[in-house]
Short mmCIF file of C-alpha atoms and ligand atoms in Angstrom, two decimals:
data_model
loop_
_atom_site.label_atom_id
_atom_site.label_comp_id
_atom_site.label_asym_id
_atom_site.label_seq_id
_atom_site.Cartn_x
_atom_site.Cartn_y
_atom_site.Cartn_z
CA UNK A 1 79.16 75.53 106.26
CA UNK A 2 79.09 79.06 106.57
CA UNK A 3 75.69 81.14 107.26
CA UNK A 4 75.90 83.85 104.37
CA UNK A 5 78.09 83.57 101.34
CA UNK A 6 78.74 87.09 101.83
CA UNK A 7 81.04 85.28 104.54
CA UNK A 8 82.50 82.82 102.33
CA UNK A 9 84.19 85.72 100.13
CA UNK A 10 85.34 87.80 102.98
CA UNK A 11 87.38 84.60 103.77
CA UNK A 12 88.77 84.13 100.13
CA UNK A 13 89.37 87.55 100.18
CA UNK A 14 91.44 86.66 103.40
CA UNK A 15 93.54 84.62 101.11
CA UNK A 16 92.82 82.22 104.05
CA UNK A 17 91.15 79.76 102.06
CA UNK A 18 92.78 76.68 104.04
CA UNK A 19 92.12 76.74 107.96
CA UNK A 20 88.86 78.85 108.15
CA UNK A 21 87.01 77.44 105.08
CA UNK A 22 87.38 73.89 106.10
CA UNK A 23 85.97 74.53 109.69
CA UNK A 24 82.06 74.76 110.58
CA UNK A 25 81.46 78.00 111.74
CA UNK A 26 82.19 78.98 115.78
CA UNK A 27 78.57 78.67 116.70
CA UNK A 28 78.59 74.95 115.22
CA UNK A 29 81.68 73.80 116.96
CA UNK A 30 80.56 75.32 120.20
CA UNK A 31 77.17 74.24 119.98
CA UNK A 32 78.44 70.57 119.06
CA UNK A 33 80.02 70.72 122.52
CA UNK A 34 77.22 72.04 123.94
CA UNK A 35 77.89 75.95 124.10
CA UNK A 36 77.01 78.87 122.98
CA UNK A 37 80.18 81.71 121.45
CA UNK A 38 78.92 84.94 121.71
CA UNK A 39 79.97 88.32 120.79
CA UNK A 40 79.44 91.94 122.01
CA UNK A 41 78.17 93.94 119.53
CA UNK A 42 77.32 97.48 118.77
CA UNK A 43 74.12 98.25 117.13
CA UNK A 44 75.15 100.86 114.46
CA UNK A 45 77.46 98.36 113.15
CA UNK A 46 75.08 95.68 112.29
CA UNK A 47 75.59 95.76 108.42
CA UNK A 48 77.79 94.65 105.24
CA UNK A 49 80.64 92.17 106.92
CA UNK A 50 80.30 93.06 110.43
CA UNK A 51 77.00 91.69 110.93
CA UNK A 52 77.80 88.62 108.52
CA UNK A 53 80.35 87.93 110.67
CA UNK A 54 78.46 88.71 113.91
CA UNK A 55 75.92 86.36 112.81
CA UNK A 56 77.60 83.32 110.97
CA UNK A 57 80.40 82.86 113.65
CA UNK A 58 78.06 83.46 116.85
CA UNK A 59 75.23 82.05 118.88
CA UNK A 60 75.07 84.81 120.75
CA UNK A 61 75.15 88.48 120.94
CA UNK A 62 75.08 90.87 123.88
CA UNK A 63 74.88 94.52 123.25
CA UNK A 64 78.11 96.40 124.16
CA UNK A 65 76.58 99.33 125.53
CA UNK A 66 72.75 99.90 124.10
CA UNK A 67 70.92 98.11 127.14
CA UNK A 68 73.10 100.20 129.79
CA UNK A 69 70.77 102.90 132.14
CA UNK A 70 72.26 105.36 130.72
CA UNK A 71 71.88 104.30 127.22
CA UNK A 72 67.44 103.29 127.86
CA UNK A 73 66.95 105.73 129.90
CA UNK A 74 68.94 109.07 129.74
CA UNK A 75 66.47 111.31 131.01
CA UNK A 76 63.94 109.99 134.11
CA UNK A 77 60.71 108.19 132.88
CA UNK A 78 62.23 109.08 128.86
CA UNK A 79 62.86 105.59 127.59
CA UNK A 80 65.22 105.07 124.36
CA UNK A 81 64.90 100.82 123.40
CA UNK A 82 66.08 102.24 119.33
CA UNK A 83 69.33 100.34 119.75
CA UNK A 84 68.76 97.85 122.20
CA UNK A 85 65.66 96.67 120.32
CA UNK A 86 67.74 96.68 117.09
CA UNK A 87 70.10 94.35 118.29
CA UNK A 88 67.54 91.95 119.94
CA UNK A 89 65.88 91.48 116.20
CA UNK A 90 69.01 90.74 114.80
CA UNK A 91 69.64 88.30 117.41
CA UNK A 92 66.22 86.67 116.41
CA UNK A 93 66.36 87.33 112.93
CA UNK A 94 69.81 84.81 112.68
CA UNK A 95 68.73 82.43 115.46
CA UNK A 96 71.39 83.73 118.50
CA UNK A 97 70.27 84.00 122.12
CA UNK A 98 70.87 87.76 123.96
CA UNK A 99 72.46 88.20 126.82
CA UNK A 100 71.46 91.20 128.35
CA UNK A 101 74.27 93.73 129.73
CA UNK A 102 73.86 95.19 132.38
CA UNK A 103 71.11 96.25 134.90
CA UNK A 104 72.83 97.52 138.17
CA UNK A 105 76.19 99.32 137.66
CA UNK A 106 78.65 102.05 138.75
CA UNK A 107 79.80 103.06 135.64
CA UNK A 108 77.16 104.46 132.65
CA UNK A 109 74.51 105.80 134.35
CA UNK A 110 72.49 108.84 133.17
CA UNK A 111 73.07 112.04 135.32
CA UNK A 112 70.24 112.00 136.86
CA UNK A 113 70.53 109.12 139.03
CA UNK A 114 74.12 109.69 139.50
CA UNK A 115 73.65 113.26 140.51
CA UNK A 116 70.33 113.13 142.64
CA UNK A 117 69.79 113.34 145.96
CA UNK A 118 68.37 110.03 146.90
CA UNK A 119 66.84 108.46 150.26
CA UNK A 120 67.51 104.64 150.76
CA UNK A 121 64.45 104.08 150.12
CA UNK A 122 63.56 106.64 146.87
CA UNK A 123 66.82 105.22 145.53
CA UNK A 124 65.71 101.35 146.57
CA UNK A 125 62.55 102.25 144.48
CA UNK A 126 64.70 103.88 141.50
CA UNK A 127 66.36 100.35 141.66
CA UNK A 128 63.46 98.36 141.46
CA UNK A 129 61.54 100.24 138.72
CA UNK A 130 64.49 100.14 136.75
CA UNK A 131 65.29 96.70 136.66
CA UNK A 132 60.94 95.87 136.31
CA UNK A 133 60.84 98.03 133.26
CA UNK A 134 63.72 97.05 131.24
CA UNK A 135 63.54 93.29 132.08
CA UNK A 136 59.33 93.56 131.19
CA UNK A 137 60.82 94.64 128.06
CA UNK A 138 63.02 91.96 126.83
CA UNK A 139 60.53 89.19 128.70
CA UNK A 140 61.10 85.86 127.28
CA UNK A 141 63.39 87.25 124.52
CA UNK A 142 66.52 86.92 126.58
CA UNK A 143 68.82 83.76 127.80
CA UNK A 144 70.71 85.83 130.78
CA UNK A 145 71.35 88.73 132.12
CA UNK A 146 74.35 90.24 133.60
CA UNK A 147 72.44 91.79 136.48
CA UNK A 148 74.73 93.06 139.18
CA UNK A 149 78.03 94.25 137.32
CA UNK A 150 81.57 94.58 139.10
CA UNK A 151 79.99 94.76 142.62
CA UNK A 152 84.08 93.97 144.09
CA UNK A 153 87.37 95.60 144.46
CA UNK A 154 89.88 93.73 144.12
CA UNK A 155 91.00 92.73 147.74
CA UNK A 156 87.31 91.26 147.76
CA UNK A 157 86.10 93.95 149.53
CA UNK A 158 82.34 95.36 148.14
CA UNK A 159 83.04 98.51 145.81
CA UNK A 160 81.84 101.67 146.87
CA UNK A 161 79.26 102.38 144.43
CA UNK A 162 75.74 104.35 145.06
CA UNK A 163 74.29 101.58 145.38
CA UNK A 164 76.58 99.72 148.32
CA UNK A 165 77.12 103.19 149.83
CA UNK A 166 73.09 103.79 149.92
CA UNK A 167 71.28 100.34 150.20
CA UNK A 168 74.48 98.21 152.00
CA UNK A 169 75.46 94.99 149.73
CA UNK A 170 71.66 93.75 149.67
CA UNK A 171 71.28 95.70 146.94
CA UNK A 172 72.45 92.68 145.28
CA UNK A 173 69.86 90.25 146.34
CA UNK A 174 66.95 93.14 145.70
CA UNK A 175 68.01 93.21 142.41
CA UNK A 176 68.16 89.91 141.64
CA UNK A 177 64.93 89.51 143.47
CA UNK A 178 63.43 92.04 141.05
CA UNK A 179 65.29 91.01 138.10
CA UNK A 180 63.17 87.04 138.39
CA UNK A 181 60.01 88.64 139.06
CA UNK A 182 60.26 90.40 135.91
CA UNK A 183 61.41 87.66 133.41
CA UNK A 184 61.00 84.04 135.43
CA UNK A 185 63.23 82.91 132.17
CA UNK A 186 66.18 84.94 131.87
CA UNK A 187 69.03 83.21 134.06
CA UNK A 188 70.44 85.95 136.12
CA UNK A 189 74.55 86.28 136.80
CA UNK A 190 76.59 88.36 139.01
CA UNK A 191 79.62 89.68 136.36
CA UNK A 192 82.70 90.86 137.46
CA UNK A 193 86.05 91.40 135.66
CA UNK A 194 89.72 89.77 137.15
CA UNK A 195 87.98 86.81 138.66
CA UNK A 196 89.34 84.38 136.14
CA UNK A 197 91.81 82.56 138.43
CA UNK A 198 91.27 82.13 142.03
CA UNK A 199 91.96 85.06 144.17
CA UNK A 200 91.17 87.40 146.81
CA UNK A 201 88.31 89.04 144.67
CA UNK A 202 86.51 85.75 142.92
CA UNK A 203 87.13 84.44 146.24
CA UNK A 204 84.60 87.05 147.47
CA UNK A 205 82.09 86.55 144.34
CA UNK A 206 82.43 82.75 145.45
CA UNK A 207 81.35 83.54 148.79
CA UNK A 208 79.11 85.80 148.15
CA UNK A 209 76.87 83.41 145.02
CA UNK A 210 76.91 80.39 148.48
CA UNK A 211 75.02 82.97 150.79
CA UNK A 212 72.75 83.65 147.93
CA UNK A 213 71.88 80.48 147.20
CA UNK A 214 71.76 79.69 151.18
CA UNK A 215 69.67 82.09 151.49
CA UNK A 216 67.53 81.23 148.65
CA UNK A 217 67.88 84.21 146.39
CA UNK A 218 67.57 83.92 142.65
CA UNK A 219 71.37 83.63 141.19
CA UNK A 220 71.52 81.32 138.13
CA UNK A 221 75.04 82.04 137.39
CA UNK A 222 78.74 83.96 137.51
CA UNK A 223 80.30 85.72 134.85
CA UNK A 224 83.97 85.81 134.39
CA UNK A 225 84.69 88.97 131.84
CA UNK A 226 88.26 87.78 131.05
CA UNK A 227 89.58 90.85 129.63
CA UNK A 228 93.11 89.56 130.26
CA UNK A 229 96.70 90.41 128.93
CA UNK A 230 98.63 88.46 126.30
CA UNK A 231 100.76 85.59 128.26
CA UNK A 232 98.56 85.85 131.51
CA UNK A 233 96.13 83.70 131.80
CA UNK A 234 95.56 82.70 134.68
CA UNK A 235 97.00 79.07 135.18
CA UNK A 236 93.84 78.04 137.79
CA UNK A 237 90.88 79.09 135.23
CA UNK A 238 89.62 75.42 134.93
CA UNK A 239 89.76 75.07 138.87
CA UNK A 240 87.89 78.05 138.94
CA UNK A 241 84.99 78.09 136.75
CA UNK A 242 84.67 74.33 138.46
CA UNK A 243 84.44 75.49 141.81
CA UNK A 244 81.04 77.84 141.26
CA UNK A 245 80.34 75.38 139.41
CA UNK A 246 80.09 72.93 142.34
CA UNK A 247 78.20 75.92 143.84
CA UNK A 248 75.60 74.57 141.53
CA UNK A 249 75.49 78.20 139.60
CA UNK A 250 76.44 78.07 135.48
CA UNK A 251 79.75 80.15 134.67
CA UNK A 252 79.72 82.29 131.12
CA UNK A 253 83.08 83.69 130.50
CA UNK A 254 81.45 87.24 129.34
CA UNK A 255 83.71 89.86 127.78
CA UNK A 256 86.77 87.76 126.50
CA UNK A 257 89.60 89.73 125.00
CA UNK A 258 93.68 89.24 125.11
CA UNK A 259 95.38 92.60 125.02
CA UNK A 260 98.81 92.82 123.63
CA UNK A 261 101.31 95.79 123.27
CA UNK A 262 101.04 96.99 119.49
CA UNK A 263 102.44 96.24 117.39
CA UNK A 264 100.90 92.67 116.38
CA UNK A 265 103.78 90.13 115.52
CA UNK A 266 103.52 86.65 113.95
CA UNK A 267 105.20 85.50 117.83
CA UNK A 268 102.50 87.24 119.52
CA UNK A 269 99.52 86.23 117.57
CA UNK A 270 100.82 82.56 118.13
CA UNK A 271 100.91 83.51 121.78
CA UNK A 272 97.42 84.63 121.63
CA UNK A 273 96.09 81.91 119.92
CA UNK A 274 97.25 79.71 122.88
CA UNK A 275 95.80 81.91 125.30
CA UNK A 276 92.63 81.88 123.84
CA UNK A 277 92.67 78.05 123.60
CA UNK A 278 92.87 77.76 127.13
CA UNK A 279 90.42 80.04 127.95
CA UNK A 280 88.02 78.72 125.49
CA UNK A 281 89.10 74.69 126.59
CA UNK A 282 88.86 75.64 130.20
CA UNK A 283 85.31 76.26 129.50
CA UNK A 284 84.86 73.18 127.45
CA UNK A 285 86.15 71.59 130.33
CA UNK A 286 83.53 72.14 132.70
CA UNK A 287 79.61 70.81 132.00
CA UNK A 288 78.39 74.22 133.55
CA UNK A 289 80.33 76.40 131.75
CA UNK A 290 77.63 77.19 129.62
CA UNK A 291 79.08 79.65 127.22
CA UNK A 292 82.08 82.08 126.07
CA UNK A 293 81.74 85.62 124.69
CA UNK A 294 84.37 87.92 123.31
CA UNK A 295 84.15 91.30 123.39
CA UNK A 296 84.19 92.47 119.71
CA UNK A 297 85.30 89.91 117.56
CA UNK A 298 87.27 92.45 115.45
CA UNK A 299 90.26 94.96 116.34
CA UNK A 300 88.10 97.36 114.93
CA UNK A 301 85.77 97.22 117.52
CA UNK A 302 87.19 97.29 120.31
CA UNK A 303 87.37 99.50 124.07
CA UNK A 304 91.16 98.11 124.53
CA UNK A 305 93.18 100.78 122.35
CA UNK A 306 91.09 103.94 123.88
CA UNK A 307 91.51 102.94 127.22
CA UNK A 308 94.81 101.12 127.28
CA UNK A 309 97.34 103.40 125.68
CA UNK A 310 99.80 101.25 123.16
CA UNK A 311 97.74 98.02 123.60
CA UNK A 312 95.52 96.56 121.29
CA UNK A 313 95.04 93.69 118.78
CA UNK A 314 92.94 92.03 121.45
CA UNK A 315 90.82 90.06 119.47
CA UNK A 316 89.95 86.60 117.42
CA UNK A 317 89.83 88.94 113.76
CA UNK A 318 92.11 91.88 112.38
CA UNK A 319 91.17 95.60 111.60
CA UNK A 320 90.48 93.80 108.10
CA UNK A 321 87.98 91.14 109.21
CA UNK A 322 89.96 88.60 108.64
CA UNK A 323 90.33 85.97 111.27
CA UNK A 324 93.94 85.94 113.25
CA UNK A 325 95.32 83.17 114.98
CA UNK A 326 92.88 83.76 118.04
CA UNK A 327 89.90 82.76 115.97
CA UNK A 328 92.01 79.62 115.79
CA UNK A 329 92.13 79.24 119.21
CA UNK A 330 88.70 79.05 119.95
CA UNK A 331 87.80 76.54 117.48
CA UNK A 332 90.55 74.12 117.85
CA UNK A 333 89.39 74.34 121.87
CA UNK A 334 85.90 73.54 120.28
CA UNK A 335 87.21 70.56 118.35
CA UNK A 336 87.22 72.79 115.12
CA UNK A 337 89.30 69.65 112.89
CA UNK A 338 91.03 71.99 110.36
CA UNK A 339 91.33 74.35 113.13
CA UNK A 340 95.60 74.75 112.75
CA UNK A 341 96.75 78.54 112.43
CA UNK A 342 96.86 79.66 108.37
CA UNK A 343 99.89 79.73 107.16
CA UNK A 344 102.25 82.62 107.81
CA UNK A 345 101.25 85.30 105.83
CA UNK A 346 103.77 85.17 102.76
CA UNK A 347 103.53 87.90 100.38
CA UNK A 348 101.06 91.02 100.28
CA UNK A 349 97.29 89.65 99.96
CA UNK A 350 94.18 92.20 99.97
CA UNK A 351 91.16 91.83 102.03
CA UNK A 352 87.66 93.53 100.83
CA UNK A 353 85.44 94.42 103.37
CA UNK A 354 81.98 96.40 103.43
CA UNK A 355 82.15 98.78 105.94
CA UNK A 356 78.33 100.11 106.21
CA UNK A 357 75.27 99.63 103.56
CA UNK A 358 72.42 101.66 103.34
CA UNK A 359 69.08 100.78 101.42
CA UNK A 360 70.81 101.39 98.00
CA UNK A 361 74.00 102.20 98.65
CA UNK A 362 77.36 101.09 100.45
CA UNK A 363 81.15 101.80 101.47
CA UNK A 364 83.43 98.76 100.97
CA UNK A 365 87.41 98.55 101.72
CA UNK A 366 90.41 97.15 100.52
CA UNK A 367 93.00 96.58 102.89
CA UNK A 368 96.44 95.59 101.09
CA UNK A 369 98.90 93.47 103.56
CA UNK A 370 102.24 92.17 103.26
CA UNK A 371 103.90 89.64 104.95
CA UNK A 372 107.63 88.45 103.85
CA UNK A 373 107.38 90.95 100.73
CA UNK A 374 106.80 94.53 99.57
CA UNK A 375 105.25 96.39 96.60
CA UNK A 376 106.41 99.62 95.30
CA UNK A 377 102.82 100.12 93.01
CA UNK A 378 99.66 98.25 92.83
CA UNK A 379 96.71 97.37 90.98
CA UNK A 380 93.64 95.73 92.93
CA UNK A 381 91.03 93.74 90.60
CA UNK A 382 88.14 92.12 91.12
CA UNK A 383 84.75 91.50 89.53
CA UNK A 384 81.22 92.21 91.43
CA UNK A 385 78.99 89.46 91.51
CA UNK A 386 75.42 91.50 91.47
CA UNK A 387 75.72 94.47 89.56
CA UNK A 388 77.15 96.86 92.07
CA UNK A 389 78.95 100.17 90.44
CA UNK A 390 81.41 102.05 92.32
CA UNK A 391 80.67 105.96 92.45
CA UNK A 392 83.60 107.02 94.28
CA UNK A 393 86.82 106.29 95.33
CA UNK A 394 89.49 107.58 97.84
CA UNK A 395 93.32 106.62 98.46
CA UNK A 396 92.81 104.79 94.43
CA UNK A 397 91.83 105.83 91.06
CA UNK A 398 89.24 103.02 90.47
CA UNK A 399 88.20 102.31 86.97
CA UNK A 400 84.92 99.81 86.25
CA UNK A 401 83.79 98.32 83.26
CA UNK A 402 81.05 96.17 83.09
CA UNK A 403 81.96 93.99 86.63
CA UNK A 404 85.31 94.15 86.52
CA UNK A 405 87.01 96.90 88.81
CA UNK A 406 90.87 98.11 88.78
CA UNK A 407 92.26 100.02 91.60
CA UNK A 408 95.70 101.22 91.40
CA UNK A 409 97.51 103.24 94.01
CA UNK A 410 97.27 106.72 94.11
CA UNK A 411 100.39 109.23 94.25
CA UNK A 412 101.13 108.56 97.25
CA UNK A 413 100.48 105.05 98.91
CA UNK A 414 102.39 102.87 96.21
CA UNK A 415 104.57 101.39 98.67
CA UNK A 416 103.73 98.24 100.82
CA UNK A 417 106.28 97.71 103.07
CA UNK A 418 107.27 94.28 104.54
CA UNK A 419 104.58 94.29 107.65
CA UNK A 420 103.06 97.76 106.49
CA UNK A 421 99.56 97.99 105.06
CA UNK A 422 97.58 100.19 102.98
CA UNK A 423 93.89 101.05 102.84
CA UNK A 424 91.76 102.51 100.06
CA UNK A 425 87.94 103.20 100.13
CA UNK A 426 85.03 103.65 97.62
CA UNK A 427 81.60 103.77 97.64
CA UNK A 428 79.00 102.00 95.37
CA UNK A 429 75.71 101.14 94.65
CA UNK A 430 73.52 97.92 94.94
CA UNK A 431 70.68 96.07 94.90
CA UNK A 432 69.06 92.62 95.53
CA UNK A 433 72.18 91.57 96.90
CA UNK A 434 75.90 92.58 97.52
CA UNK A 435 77.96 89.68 97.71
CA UNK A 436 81.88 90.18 98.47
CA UNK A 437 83.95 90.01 95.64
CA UNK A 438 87.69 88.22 96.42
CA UNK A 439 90.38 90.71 95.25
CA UNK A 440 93.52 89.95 93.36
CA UNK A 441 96.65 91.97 93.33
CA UNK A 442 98.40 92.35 90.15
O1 9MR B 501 82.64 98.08 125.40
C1 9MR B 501 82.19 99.11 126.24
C2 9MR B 501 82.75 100.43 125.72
O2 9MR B 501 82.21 100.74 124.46
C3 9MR B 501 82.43 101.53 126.73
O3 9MR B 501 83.06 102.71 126.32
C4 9MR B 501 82.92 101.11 128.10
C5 9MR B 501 82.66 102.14 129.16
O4 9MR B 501 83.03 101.66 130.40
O5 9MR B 501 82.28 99.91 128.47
C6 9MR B 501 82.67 98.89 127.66
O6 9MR B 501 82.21 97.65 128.13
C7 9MR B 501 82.60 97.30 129.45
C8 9MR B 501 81.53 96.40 129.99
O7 9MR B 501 80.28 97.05 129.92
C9 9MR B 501 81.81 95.99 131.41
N1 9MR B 501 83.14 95.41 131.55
C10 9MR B 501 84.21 96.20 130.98
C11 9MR B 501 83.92 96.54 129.53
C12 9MR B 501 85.09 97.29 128.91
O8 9MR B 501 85.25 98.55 129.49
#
């Protein structure tokens, strides 16, 4: 069953009511396998669907950016926990473990480290107090953290970072060193992106994790981002998340996501859905592989469109919040029963969505699809379950009476057209509760 019935409506609202209402949630067909699904999330976010989704579908949450050095500590000795803190009570608050992203870096670091002037051993210090500070913080609160983060290049050689270039590759073993001494709980990983398969780079992470362990320094596990492209994944995953696993380390796959070049097609969501099925079964596969976490379950939130110009539609839900063939994926690889792809999308459906609440008030959604048809005019109804009144509208002219709401195009955004979409917007006020309505199109 799902956690919140505010998820329940987003679904019928999805016009999905098949495939996704039939199948326990993510977190219950992972954890009936024995793993946790996790998510990135961003803090600001955490409201309306977003964090019903967040929390119904995952076991797991790891900020996306609020527990970064440059995001706790942007000034020397001037902590800022607002966001990181945030998340790590929401975590609690819906019973999901935190993985904690990321201590030692080259990327996202305040000025002031990156621009000092720093001995070995001022900077070794910097290091330490760091790490002590921010894992004292989150003591006992956290499963893992993603300590040392893409430490490689990709011919396996160490990246030159400040922290290879000043302290030699050690810096890895003071860290995790530091990192145990602070929070004896926490596991600790080594994460690293394009070391899904075997090659020259995991090669070097695999060689690297057996002199750690020879050498008795604390490393609990390996983290395989997997922010891979649609059709490539790598055929050798399985053999590879076994093989640190006969290391004797656990293997999370970290940052999941499937890039594809826009725009989304039926072909290529069917495509995706495969290719998250193996990287979620390749996981299921293997006793140690302890969990899998995507990065951003929704298209909406997502790094792949600002960084990778004409790509996106990398993960398991839509812009809308509605689950996509991905989401699929994952659960059938999870043994999710009525876990088959919905239906093709026939016809024009709309999806209602909350897009941030506040105490009193909120801003909702309507996203109008079609699939197979077209509309030339439209008229969106539905009725609000708790008293909620809309007090503005954009892209509609929105009447209400009593609960029931009409939305009908405006001027100009009457026309659907086969595979086009349209969005309007309102906002409105609640209280007690705001349940999702599911929206009809007449
Ligand atoms: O999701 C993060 C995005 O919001 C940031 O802009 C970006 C900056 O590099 O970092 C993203 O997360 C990265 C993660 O911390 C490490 N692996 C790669 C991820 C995607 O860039």
């Amino acid at each position: 069953m799902f956690a919140g019935t505010a998820a329940v409506g987003a679904l019928l609202a999805a016009g999905t009511t098949t495939a996704h209402a039939a199948d326990a949630p993510l977190r219950d067909l992972a954890a009936a396998k024995g793993k946790v699904v996790g998510t990135a999330v961003s803090g600001g976010k955490l409201n309306g669907t977003y964090a019903d989704i967040a929390s119904g579908q995952f076991s797991s949450v790891t900020p996306d950016n609020a527990m970064k050095w440059g995001s706790v500590e942007p000034s020397r000795g001037s902590y800022n926990w607002a966001e990181a803190d945030q998340i790590v009570a929401f975590a609690q608050a819906h019973n999901q473990q935190v993985r904690g992203h990321t201590l030692v870096w080259h990327s996202q670091n305040p000025n002031w480290l990156t621009n000092g002037s720093w001995t070995a051993a001022q900077l070794r210090t910097v290091l330490q107090d760091h790490i002590t500070t921010e894992v004292t913080r989150y003591k006992g609160k956290l499963a893992a953290w993603d300590v040392v983060n893409e430490a490689f290049n990709e011919d396996g050689t160490y990246r030159s970072t400040i922290w290879y270039d000043n302290l030699g590759s050690d810096y890895i073993a003071q860290a995790l060193t530091t990192a145990r001494a602070a929070d004896p709980s926490a596991k600790l990983y080594i994460n690293d992106y394009n070391v899904e398969g075997v090659n020259a780079k995991s090669t070097a992470l695999y060689n690297l994790v057996k002199s750690l362990k020879d050498r008795g320094v604390p490393i609990d596990g390996v983290g395989l981002q997997a922010h891979l492209i649609l059709g490539q994944v790598p055929t050798d995953i399985q053999k590879n998340i076994q093989r640190f696993a006969d290391l004797g380390v656990d293997v999370a796959i970290t940052e999941l996501d499937i890039r594809m070049q826009l725009p989304y097609t039926d072909a290529k969501g069917a495509q995706q859905k495969a290719d998250y099925k193996n990287v979620a079964s390749a996981c299921a596969a293997v006793t140690r592989c302890v969990s899998l976490t995507v990065w951003g379950f929704t298209d909406s939130d997502s790094w792949v469109p600002d960084v990778f110009s004409g790509y996106g539609a990398a993960t398991p839900y839509n812009e809308s919040f509605a689950p996509k063939p991905a989401y699929y994926g994952i659960a059938e690889a999870f043994g999710g029963s009525g876990g088959t792809t919905p239906p093709p999308s026939d016809g024009c459906k709309a999806v209602y969505s909350v897009t941030s609440e506040w105490n009193d008030g909120f801003t909702g959604q309507v996203t109008i699809n079609c699939s197979g048809a077209s509309l030339s005019s439209w008229k969106a109804k539905w009725t609000f379950g708790a008293g909620q009144r809309i007090t503005q509208a954009w892209n509609a002219d929105c009447t209400q009476s009593g609960a029931a709401v009409t939305c009908s195009n405006a001027s100009w955004n009457g026309t659907v057209p086969n595979g086009g979409s349209v969005t309007f917007g309102f906002n409105a006020s609640w209280s007690g509760s705001n349940p999702l309505p599911s929206v009809t199109l007449g």
